[in-house]
CSV table of C-alpha atoms in Angstrom, one decimal:
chain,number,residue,atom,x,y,z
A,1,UNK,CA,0.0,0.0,0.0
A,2,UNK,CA,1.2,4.0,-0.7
A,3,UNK,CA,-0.5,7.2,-0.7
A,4,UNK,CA,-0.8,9.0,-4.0
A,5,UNK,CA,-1.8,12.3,-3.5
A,6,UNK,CA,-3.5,14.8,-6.5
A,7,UNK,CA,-1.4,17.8,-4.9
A,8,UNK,CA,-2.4,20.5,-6.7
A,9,UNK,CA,-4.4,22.6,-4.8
A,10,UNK,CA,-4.0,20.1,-1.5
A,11,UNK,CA,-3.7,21.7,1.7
A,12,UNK,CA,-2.8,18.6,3.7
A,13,UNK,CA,0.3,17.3,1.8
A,14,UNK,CA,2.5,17.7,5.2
A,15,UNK,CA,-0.1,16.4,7.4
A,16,UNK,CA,-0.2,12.8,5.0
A,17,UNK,CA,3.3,12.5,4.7
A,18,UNK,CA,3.9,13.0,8.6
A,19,UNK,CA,1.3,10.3,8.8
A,20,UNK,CA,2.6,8.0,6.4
A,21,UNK,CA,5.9,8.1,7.9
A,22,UNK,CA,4.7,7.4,11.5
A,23,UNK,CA,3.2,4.1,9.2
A,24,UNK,CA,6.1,3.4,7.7
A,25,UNK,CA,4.6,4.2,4.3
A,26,UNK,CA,5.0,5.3,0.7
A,27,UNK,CA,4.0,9.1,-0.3
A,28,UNK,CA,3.9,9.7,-3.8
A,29,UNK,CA,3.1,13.6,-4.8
A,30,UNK,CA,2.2,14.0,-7.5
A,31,UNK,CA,1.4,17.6,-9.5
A,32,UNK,CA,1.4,19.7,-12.6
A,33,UNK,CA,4.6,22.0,-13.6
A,34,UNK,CA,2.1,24.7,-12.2
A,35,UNK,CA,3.2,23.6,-8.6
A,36,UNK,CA,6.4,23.1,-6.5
A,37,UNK,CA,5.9,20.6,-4.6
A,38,UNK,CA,9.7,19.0,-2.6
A,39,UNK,CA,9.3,17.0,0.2
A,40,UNK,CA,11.2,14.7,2.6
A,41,UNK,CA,10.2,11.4,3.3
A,42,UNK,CA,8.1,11.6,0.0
A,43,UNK,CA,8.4,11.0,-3.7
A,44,UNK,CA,7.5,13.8,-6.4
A,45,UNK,CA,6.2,13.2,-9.9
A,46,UNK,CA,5.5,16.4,-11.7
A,47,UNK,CA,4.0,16.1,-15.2
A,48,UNK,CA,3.5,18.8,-18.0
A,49,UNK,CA,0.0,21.1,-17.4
A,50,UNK,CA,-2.9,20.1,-19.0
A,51,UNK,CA,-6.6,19.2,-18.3
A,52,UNK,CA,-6.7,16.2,-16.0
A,53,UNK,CA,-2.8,15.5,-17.1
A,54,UNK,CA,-2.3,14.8,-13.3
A,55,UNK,CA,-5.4,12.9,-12.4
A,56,UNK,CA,-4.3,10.3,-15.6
A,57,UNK,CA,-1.2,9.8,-14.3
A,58,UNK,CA,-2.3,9.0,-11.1
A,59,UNK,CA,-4.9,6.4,-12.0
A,60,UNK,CA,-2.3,4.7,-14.4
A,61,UNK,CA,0.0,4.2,-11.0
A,62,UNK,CA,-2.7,3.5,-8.0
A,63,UNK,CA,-3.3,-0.1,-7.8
A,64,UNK,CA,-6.1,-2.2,-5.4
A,65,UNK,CA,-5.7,-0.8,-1.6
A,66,UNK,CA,-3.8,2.5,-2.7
A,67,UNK,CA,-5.0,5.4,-0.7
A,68,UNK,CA,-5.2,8.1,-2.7
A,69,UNK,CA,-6.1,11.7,-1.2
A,70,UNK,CA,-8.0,14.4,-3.5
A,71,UNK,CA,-10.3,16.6,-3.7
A,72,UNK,CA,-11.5,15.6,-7.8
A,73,UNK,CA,-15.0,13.5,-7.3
A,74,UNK,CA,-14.5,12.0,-11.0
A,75,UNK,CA,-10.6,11.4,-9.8
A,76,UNK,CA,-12.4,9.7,-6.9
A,77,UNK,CA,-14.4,7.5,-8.9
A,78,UNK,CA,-11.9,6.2,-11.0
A,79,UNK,CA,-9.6,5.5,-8.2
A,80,UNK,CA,-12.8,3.1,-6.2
A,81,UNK,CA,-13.0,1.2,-10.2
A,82,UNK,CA,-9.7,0.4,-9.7
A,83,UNK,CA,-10.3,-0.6,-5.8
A,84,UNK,CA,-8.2,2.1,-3.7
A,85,UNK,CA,-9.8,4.2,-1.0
A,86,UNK,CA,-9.6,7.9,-1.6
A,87,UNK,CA,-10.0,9.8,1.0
A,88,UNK,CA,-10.8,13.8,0.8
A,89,UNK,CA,-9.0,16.5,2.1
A,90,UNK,CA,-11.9,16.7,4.7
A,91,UNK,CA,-11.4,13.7,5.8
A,92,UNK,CA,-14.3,12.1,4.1
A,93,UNK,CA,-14.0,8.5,2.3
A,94,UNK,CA,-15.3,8.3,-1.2
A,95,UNK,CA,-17.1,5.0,-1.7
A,96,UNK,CA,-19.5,3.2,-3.9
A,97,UNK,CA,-22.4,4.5,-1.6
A,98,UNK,CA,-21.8,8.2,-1.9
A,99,UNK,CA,-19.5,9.0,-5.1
A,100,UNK,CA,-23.2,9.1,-7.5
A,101,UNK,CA,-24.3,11.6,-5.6
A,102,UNK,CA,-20.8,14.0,-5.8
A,103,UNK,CA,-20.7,13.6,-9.1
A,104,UNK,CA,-24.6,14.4,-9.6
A,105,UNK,CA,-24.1,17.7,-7.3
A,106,UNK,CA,-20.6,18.5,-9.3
A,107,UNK,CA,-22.6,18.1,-12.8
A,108,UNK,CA,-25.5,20.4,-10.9
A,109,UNK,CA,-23.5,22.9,-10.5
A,110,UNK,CA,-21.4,23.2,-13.8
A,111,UNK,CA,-24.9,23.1,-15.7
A,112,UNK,CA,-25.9,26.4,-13.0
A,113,UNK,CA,-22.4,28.0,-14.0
A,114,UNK,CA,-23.0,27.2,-17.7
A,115,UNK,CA,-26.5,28.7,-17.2
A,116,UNK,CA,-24.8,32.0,-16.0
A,117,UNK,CA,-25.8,31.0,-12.5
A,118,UNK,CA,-23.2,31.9,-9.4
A,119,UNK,CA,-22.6,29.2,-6.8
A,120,UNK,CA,-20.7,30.4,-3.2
A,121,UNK,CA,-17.4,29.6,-2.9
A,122,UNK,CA,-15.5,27.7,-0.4
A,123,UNK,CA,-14.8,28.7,2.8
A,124,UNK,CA,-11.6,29.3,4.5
A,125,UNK,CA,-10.0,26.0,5.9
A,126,UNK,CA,-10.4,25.1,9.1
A,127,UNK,CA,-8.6,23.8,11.7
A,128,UNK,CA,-11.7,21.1,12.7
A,129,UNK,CA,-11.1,20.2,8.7
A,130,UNK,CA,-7.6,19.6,9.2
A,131,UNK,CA,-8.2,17.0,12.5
A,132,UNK,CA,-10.7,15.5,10.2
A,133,UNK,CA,-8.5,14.2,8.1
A,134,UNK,CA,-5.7,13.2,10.2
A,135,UNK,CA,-8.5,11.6,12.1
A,136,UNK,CA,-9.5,9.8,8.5
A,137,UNK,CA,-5.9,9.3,7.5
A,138,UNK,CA,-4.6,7.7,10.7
A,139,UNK,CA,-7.9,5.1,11.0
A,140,UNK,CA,-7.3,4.2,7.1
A,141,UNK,CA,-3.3,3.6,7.7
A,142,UNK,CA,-4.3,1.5,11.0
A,143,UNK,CA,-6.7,-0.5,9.8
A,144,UNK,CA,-4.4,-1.4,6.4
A,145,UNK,CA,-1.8,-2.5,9.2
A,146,UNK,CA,-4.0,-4.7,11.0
Protein backbone atom coordinates (compact mmCIF):
# COMPACT_ATOMS: atom_id res chain seq x y z
CA UNK A 1 0.00 0.00 0.00
CA UNK A 2 1.24 3.96 -0.73
CA UNK A 3 -0.53 7.22 -0.73
CA UNK A 4 -0.77 8.99 -4.05
CA UNK A 5 -1.80 12.33 -3.52
CA UNK A 6 -3.51 14.83 -6.45
CA UNK A 7 -1.44 17.77 -4.92
CA UNK A 8 -2.39 20.51 -6.73
CA UNK A 9 -4.39 22.64 -4.78
CA UNK A 10 -4.03 20.06 -1.54
CA UNK A 11 -3.72 21.69 1.73
CA UNK A 12 -2.84 18.63 3.67
CA UNK A 13 0.27 17.30 1.82
CA UNK A 14 2.54 17.67 5.19
CA UNK A 15 -0.07 16.36 7.43
CA UNK A 16 -0.16 12.84 4.99
CA UNK A 17 3.30 12.52 4.66
CA UNK A 18 3.88 13.02 8.60
CA UNK A 19 1.33 10.33 8.80
CA UNK A 20 2.60 8.00 6.43
CA UNK A 21 5.87 8.10 7.93
CA UNK A 22 4.72 7.38 11.49
CA UNK A 23 3.18 4.14 9.21
CA UNK A 24 6.12 3.44 7.71
CA UNK A 25 4.55 4.24 4.32
CA UNK A 26 5.04 5.28 0.71
CA UNK A 27 4.04 9.08 -0.34
CA UNK A 28 3.91 9.66 -3.85
CA UNK A 29 3.05 13.60 -4.80
CA UNK A 30 2.22 13.99 -7.52
CA UNK A 31 1.35 17.60 -9.46
CA UNK A 32 1.41 19.69 -12.58
CA UNK A 33 4.55 22.05 -13.56
CA UNK A 34 2.14 24.74 -12.19
CA UNK A 35 3.23 23.57 -8.64
CA UNK A 36 6.36 23.05 -6.53
CA UNK A 37 5.91 20.57 -4.57
CA UNK A 38 9.66 18.98 -2.62
CA UNK A 39 9.28 17.04 0.24
CA UNK A 40 11.24 14.74 2.57
CA UNK A 41 10.24 11.45 3.34
CA UNK A 42 8.14 11.61 -0.04
CA UNK A 43 8.44 11.00 -3.68
CA UNK A 44 7.48 13.85 -6.40
CA UNK A 45 6.19 13.24 -9.88
CA UNK A 46 5.53 16.37 -11.73
CA UNK A 47 4.01 16.10 -15.18
CA UNK A 48 3.46 18.77 -17.97
CA UNK A 49 -0.02 21.13 -17.44
CA UNK A 50 -2.87 20.14 -18.98
CA UNK A 51 -6.61 19.25 -18.34
CA UNK A 52 -6.66 16.19 -15.96
CA UNK A 53 -2.84 15.48 -17.07
CA UNK A 54 -2.34 14.83 -13.26
CA UNK A 55 -5.44 12.92 -12.37
CA UNK A 56 -4.32 10.33 -15.55
CA UNK A 57 -1.24 9.84 -14.35
CA UNK A 58 -2.29 9.01 -11.12
CA UNK A 59 -4.87 6.38 -11.98
CA UNK A 60 -2.26 4.74 -14.38
CA UNK A 61 -0.04 4.25 -10.99
CA UNK A 62 -2.69 3.49 -7.99
CA UNK A 63 -3.33 -0.13 -7.81
CA UNK A 64 -6.07 -2.25 -5.36
CA UNK A 65 -5.67 -0.82 -1.56
CA UNK A 66 -3.78 2.47 -2.74
CA UNK A 67 -5.04 5.37 -0.72
CA UNK A 68 -5.17 8.15 -2.70
CA UNK A 69 -6.06 11.68 -1.18
CA UNK A 70 -7.96 14.37 -3.47
CA UNK A 71 -10.34 16.60 -3.68
CA UNK A 72 -11.46 15.65 -7.77
CA UNK A 73 -14.99 13.53 -7.32
CA UNK A 74 -14.48 11.96 -11.01
CA UNK A 75 -10.58 11.36 -9.77
CA UNK A 76 -12.35 9.69 -6.86
CA UNK A 77 -14.43 7.47 -8.91
CA UNK A 78 -11.93 6.18 -10.96
CA UNK A 79 -9.59 5.47 -8.24
CA UNK A 80 -12.76 3.14 -6.23
CA UNK A 81 -13.00 1.23 -10.17
CA UNK A 82 -9.71 0.43 -9.70
CA UNK A 83 -10.31 -0.60 -5.85
CA UNK A 84 -8.21 2.12 -3.67
CA UNK A 85 -9.76 4.25 -0.99
CA UNK A 86 -9.63 7.91 -1.62
CA UNK A 87 -10.03 9.77 0.96
CA UNK A 88 -10.84 13.84 0.79
CA UNK A 89 -8.99 16.50 2.08
CA UNK A 90 -11.92 16.74 4.70
CA UNK A 91 -11.44 13.66 5.81
CA UNK A 92 -14.32 12.08 4.05
CA UNK A 93 -13.99 8.50 2.25
CA UNK A 94 -15.27 8.34 -1.19
CA UNK A 95 -17.12 4.99 -1.68
CA UNK A 96 -19.55 3.17 -3.95
CA UNK A 97 -22.36 4.54 -1.58
CA UNK A 98 -21.79 8.25 -1.92
CA UNK A 99 -19.50 9.01 -5.07
CA UNK A 100 -23.25 9.08 -7.47
CA UNK A 101 -24.34 11.63 -5.59
CA UNK A 102 -20.80 13.98 -5.76
CA UNK A 103 -20.67 13.56 -9.06
CA UNK A 104 -24.61 14.38 -9.60
CA UNK A 105 -24.12 17.72 -7.30
CA UNK A 106 -20.59 18.45 -9.33
CA UNK A 107 -22.58 18.14 -12.85
CA UNK A 108 -25.47 20.44 -10.95
CA UNK A 109 -23.50 22.86 -10.46
CA UNK A 110 -21.42 23.18 -13.85
CA UNK A 111 -24.88 23.05 -15.70
CA UNK A 112 -25.89 26.36 -12.98
CA UNK A 113 -22.40 27.96 -13.97
CA UNK A 114 -23.04 27.20 -17.65
CA UNK A 115 -26.50 28.68 -17.20
CA UNK A 116 -24.77 32.03 -16.00
CA UNK A 117 -25.80 31.03 -12.53
CA UNK A 118 -23.22 31.88 -9.37
CA UNK A 119 -22.56 29.19 -6.82
CA UNK A 120 -20.68 30.38 -3.20
CA UNK A 121 -17.43 29.64 -2.87
CA UNK A 122 -15.47 27.72 -0.45
CA UNK A 123 -14.83 28.70 2.78
CA UNK A 124 -11.59 29.26 4.49
CA UNK A 125 -10.03 26.03 5.92
CA UNK A 126 -10.44 25.13 9.09
CA UNK A 127 -8.62 23.84 11.72
CA UNK A 128 -11.71 21.09 12.74
CA UNK A 129 -11.15 20.19 8.74
CA UNK A 130 -7.64 19.63 9.20
CA UNK A 131 -8.15 17.04 12.46
CA UNK A 132 -10.66 15.50 10.23
CA UNK A 133 -8.55 14.16 8.15
CA UNK A 134 -5.70 13.22 10.21
CA UNK A 135 -8.48 11.56 12.08
CA UNK A 136 -9.50 9.77 8.53
CA UNK A 137 -5.92 9.30 7.48
CA UNK A 138 -4.62 7.73 10.67
CA UNK A 139 -7.86 5.06 10.95
CA UNK A 140 -7.29 4.20 7.11
CA UNK A 141 -3.33 3.62 7.73
CA UNK A 142 -4.32 1.53 11.01
CA UNK A 143 -6.70 -0.48 9.78
CA UNK A 144 -4.43 -1.37 6.36
CA UNK A 145 -1.81 -2.46 9.20
CA UNK A 146 -4.01 -4.69 11.01
Amino acid sequence: MKILIDADGCPVVDEAIHLAQQHGTEVIILCDTSHVFERDDARTITVSKGADSVDFVLVNMVQKGDLVITQDYGLAAMCLAKGAVPLSQNGMVYTNDNIDSLLLARHTAKKIRNAGGRLKGSTKRTREQDEAFVTALSALLSSKRS
